[in-house]
Amino acid sequence: MKELSELIFVDGLRYTEDHEWVTTNGDTLRVGITDYAQDQMGDVVFVEAPEVGTELNKGDEFGTIESVKAVSELFLPVSGKIVAVNEDLDDAPELVNEDPYKNWLVEIKPSDPSELEGLLTVEAYKELLKG
Amino acid sequence: MRYLPHTSEEIDAMLKVVGRKRLDELFCSVPDDCRYDGTMDLPEPMTEWALTDHASELAEAMKINHRHKVLIGAGSYHHYIPATIPALISRSEFLTAYTPYQPEIAQGTLQSLFEYQTLTARLLGMDVANASIYDGASALAEALLMGLRISKKKKKVAISKAVHPHYRQVASTYLHPSEYELVELPYGEDGRTDLSGLSEIDDLAAVAIQSPNFFGVVEDLEGLGEKIHAAGALFITTFTEPLAYGLYKNPGQCGADIVCGEGQSFGLPRSFGGAALGMFACKDQFTRNMPGRLVGETIDMDGKRGFVLTLSTREQHIRREKATSNICSNQGVCTVIASMYMASLGGSGLRRLAKQNFDKMEYLKSAMQAKGARAVFNSPGFNEAVIEFKNDFKPVFDTLVERGIVAGLELGKYYPELAGKYLFCVTETISKDVIDAVVAEVK
Amino acid sequence: MARNPGTTGLIMEEPLLWEKGKKGRLGMSIPESDVPEVAADAALTGAGPDFPDLSEVDVVRHYTRLSQWNFGVDTGMYPLGSCTMKYNPKINETFAATPALAAAHPMLADEYVQGNLQIMYELQNYLGAITGLPGVTLQPAAGAHGELTGMLIFAAYHASRDSKRNKILIPDTAHGTNPASAALCGYKPVPLKSGFNGILTVKSVVDAMDEETAGIMITNPNTLGLFETNIREIAEAVHAKGGLVYGDGANMNAVMGVINAAKCGIDVMHLNLHKTFSTPHGGGGPGAGPVCVTKELEQFLPVPRAVKVGDRYKLEYNCPQSVGKVHSFHGNFSVLMRAYSYIRTMGAENLKKASHLAVLNAAYIKEQLKGTLKLAYNRPCMHECVFSDEWQQEYKITTLDIAKRLIDYGYHPPTIYFPLVVHGAIMIEPTETECKDDIDQFIEAVKTVVEEGKTDPDNLRKAPVNAKLRRLDETQAARRPCLCG
């Protein structure tokens, strides 16, 4: 597993305590998992995404991400409607390991865009990982 | 005691290493008030030879034994088992291994499971079969739960009354403490499931049909499947006699989504109902909702083909309370037996044996008819049928038992409306002479 | 010092079944038909399955070769923690194959099958005597099936008292199946953390137990191989709130004739006949998981059970409070027969001695290896001992590497990465049927592997090299599942 100094962070993204990142993409938000999360998981073998159109609240489970011997639940960082899922991951879940910041999981139309402000900044997320 | 290898010198030496004087000091962490008082009330130990004599006594207490011709199927069938099967399966490398957690030293188990999954999928016409469930009844209960999982919000499942009564009882037991409701669908005068009431049941996740059903009647699976899918439900089929698919269309060809049933027919002795073999298969898109273990193909570090347990994240040891089932131990060795049986028969042999089973039952039905008895349900069948007699059959049944023949299963206990009628089964093990001997007694 | 058994034998290659054979071969004798051929309904008939056609020799060679790729208890020491891989006596196989008993149809009237009913009745009594819980069902086909049966009994018991409960307490040292079994009955598992010394505290149970909680599922000895010393007080706390205590008896091999489950306050308990009672595990099953209950809960057991009336045995169905049925027929009867044979062979004293020796073997290994591997908890262990890979971290060697290297030395690896509460757990359960010489040799092998991990760590990372295959790519198998050939 990577040391803290080896982990990749992307400035300008928002982060969550569940090791997800969020970025704006027009009027929607894209959500993925951080380098730390993919490193902890090991080889990702499957991503279970929700159906497009599902409406969920902040903190609701929207899917799971699996390695050979573990399952992690994915929690929605902000409330909203799922408008897209990354279908590339169906056939190639390893993309999450290869570049976790490029290969997003879902796209959300937020019901309250101001919730984004409540998420962690990159500095705050680094602090979280330092413990 | 021959299984306990320690000499008293060795025990003393080992106790010394662990810093104890006596064996019972090893249990110092067990509080006094938890301890067993006195000695367990069990019979004195027997030598191997005394136990063998005891087995003979128990065998003699069996009024009906292996020499009898038993014309009962009803979920447990007598087929010839080739000598190769007991010989091969007694190989302790199969028998005394655990679940293949270390694939490098369990390729025998793993490849045979992969072969079992493949042959089962081909037999049933499905995409994926798992590495087994306990038996036909629990496989059906698991299939219903899986149907509810796939359908997410729906709360009801329906099951034909022509499904084996024990299977229905087990399904009901499994579902009872849950929030789900189990509805029974009637059978018609032809002994086939009647779906006319289906449209009145809302919120239906899945419907389960057995074919050949408990009465030995082959259901019109294609027709039923269309109606069930039109009602927005998943189509589950079950079976107790997989040999029928050597002759009849398999459930996959008829549109089934999940197929489950009992594989005992394939090389396992009746053994009073167990060890049995729950076969379980589904369409590709439902694989991740499947209960039970799955074996998949992969490669090793040198690129050689090998097999491993896979998609384990569905299972209890990883997904805990959200697992697709709580099953862990399954029927391992029974799957190997079933594969050996399927391999021994091959496609050609399975076809021939299935046709012979069908012909035998057709012969029994026509011979019965000539004596004024008749098959209650005028529908296509396989190797079982419900027979109705003009007069009380019980005295004839008793006479035949004395002559070493068990002539069918009286149905009143399972279907009060069919009291006095008998469910017969004839396989390749029942000769024409035996059928003639039964029919000759019919009055 | 004898040599380790690990070596390379003559390992034959063998293709998949459908990669061999020729259409028209047959591997089994089929009688000629003695009845007329009749045409079947063409609209319903199909082509039959696409199976390969093989000769008898094809089949025999195939499975003989496959068997040689497997490691079993008869091959060597199989110290798989939590699985009790003891020797499986051969007489049990012979006993279970008795033709008159093995051929019995399960729906014959009681009068025709007295021999089999006697076995069931007596086995029920034996298991009742061993646990101290007199009500016994033999139907559950495996341990997890027994757990489910137990949870159904919990649900039926609470329903009979009009008590609605939706939670169940499960310690972190319980078996992995427990939460899934409870969830099937609508119980939400409430995890309990074990205390600093690896056992459950009474306080944690008192704090968590309330009148919405159906009870507790507790494995004793637990999966750390430790006896839950507070079991009686824990049971009292659960009972005080109207709950029931489920004892997962998978580890009964440690305590036969030593503890009385009823005296511990346990209400329901399953036993794994394929662990404690020497029936072979068959590469995954079949097992058997009979459930034993108190007199009070007997009314809820599945139907039917064998009873004795005068000198006759019968199956009793008349139990209106019963949870129903959990098996097509009477459970894995052939497995029950093997356990019956074992208990009759052993008797009370030998069963107790088996537990004593199982614990002695584990304690001895723990003592001999505690300087080599870090013990998870240094307390008196029962039938198994648990180490971690903490001391190996500086050499970048993991539990997996140690396990795989042990294969090269001729041993089945211990259970690894379980229980989850121990990082990189290595869980060793030798069982009573391993003799001191073999255990000493195993201890030497572990020490050698650990030493090798410091000097030649790559030998471990590349292991195994003597097995049929090298390490397998499980990631690939899960990413692109190929489940059917």
Coordinates of C-alpha atoms in Angstrom, one line a residue, chain A residues 9-117:
Chain A
F9 CA -4.5 14.4 -4.8
V10 CA -6.1 16.7 -7.3
D11 CA -6.5 20.4 -6.3
G12 CA -9.8 22.0 -6.8
L13 CA -11.9 18.8 -6.2
R14 CA -14.1 18.4 -3.1
Y15 CA -13.6 15.3 -1.0
T16 CA -15.6 13.3 1.5
E17 CA -14.8 11.4 4.7
D18 CA -15.8 8.3 2.8
H19 CA -12.9 8.9 0.4
E20 CA -14.9 10.1 -2.6
W21 CA -14.2 13.1 -4.7
V22 CA -16.7 15.4 -6.4
T23 CA -16.2 17.9 -9.2
T24 CA -18.6 20.1 -11.1
N25 CA -19.3 19.2 -14.8
G26 CA -21.6 21.9 -16.1
D27 CA -24.8 21.8 -14.0
T28 CA -24.1 18.3 -12.8
L29 CA -21.5 16.8 -10.4
R30 CA -19.3 13.9 -11.0
V31 CA -18.3 11.5 -8.2
G32 CA -15.5 9.1 -8.0
I33 CA -13.2 7.5 -5.4
T34 CA -9.8 8.9 -4.3
D35 CA -6.4 7.4 -4.9
Y36 CA -6.3 6.5 -1.2
A37 CA -9.6 4.6 -1.6
Q38 CA -8.5 2.6 -4.7
D39 CA -5.2 1.8 -3.1
Q40 CA -6.9 0.5 0.0
M41 CA -9.3 -1.6 -2.0
G42 CA -6.7 -3.2 -4.2
D43 CA -7.7 -4.5 -7.6
V44 CA -11.2 -3.3 -8.3
V45 CA -13.2 -6.1 -10.0
F46 CA -16.7 -4.7 -10.1
V47 CA -18.6 -1.5 -9.7
E48 CA -22.3 -1.7 -9.0
A49 CA -23.9 1.5 -10.1
P50 CA -27.5 2.7 -9.5
E51 CA -30.1 3.0 -12.2
V52 CA -30.1 6.4 -14.0
G53 CA -33.0 8.4 -12.7
T54 CA -32.7 7.2 -9.1
E55 CA -33.2 10.0 -6.6
L56 CA -31.2 9.8 -3.4
N57 CA -30.3 11.9 -0.4
K58 CA -26.9 12.9 0.8
G59 CA -25.4 9.9 2.7
D60 CA -27.6 7.3 1.0
E61 CA -25.8 4.2 -0.4
F62 CA -25.8 4.5 -4.2
G63 CA -23.7 1.5 -5.1
T64 CA -20.8 -0.7 -4.2
I65 CA -17.3 -1.2 -5.3
E66 CA -15.7 -4.6 -5.1
S67 CA -12.3 -6.2 -4.9
V68 CA -11.8 -9.9 -4.9
K69 CA -12.3 -10.2 -1.2
A70 CA -14.0 -7.0 -0.1
V71 CA -17.1 -4.9 -0.8
S72 CA -17.3 -1.2 0.0
E73 CA -20.5 0.7 0.0
L74 CA -20.6 4.0 -1.9
F75 CA -22.4 6.9 -0.3
L76 CA -23.8 9.9 -2.1
P77 CA -21.9 13.0 -1.1
V78 CA -24.8 15.4 -2.0
S79 CA -28.5 14.9 -2.5
G80 CA -29.8 14.6 -6.1
K81 CA -30.7 12.5 -9.1
I82 CA -28.4 10.1 -10.8
V83 CA -28.2 11.3 -14.4
A84 CA -25.4 9.1 -15.7
V85 CA -23.2 6.2 -14.7
N86 CA -19.8 5.5 -16.1
E87 CA -20.4 2.5 -18.4
D88 CA -16.8 2.1 -19.3
L89 CA -16.4 0.5 -15.9
D90 CA -18.8 -2.3 -16.7
D91 CA -16.2 -4.0 -18.9
A92 CA -13.0 -2.5 -17.4
P93 CA -13.4 -1.9 -13.6
E94 CA -9.6 -1.7 -13.4
L95 CA -9.8 1.8 -14.8
V96 CA -10.6 2.9 -11.3
N97 CA -7.2 1.7 -10.2
E98 CA -5.4 3.1 -13.2
D99 CA -6.7 6.6 -12.8
P100 CA -9.2 7.1 -10.1
Y101 CA -9.7 10.8 -10.8
K102 CA -10.4 10.4 -14.5
N103 CA -12.7 7.5 -14.1
W104 CA -15.7 8.8 -12.3
L105 CA -18.5 6.5 -11.1
V106 CA -21.7 8.5 -11.3
E107 CA -23.0 11.9 -12.4
I108 CA -25.5 13.7 -10.2
K109 CA -27.9 16.5 -10.8
P110 CA -27.8 18.0 -7.3
S111 CA -31.0 19.1 -5.6
D112 CA -29.2 21.6 -3.5
P113 CA -25.9 22.7 -5.1
S114 CA -24.8 24.5 -1.9
E115 CA -24.2 21.1 -0.3
L116 CA -21.0 21.0 -2.3
E117 CA -19.6 23.8 -0.2

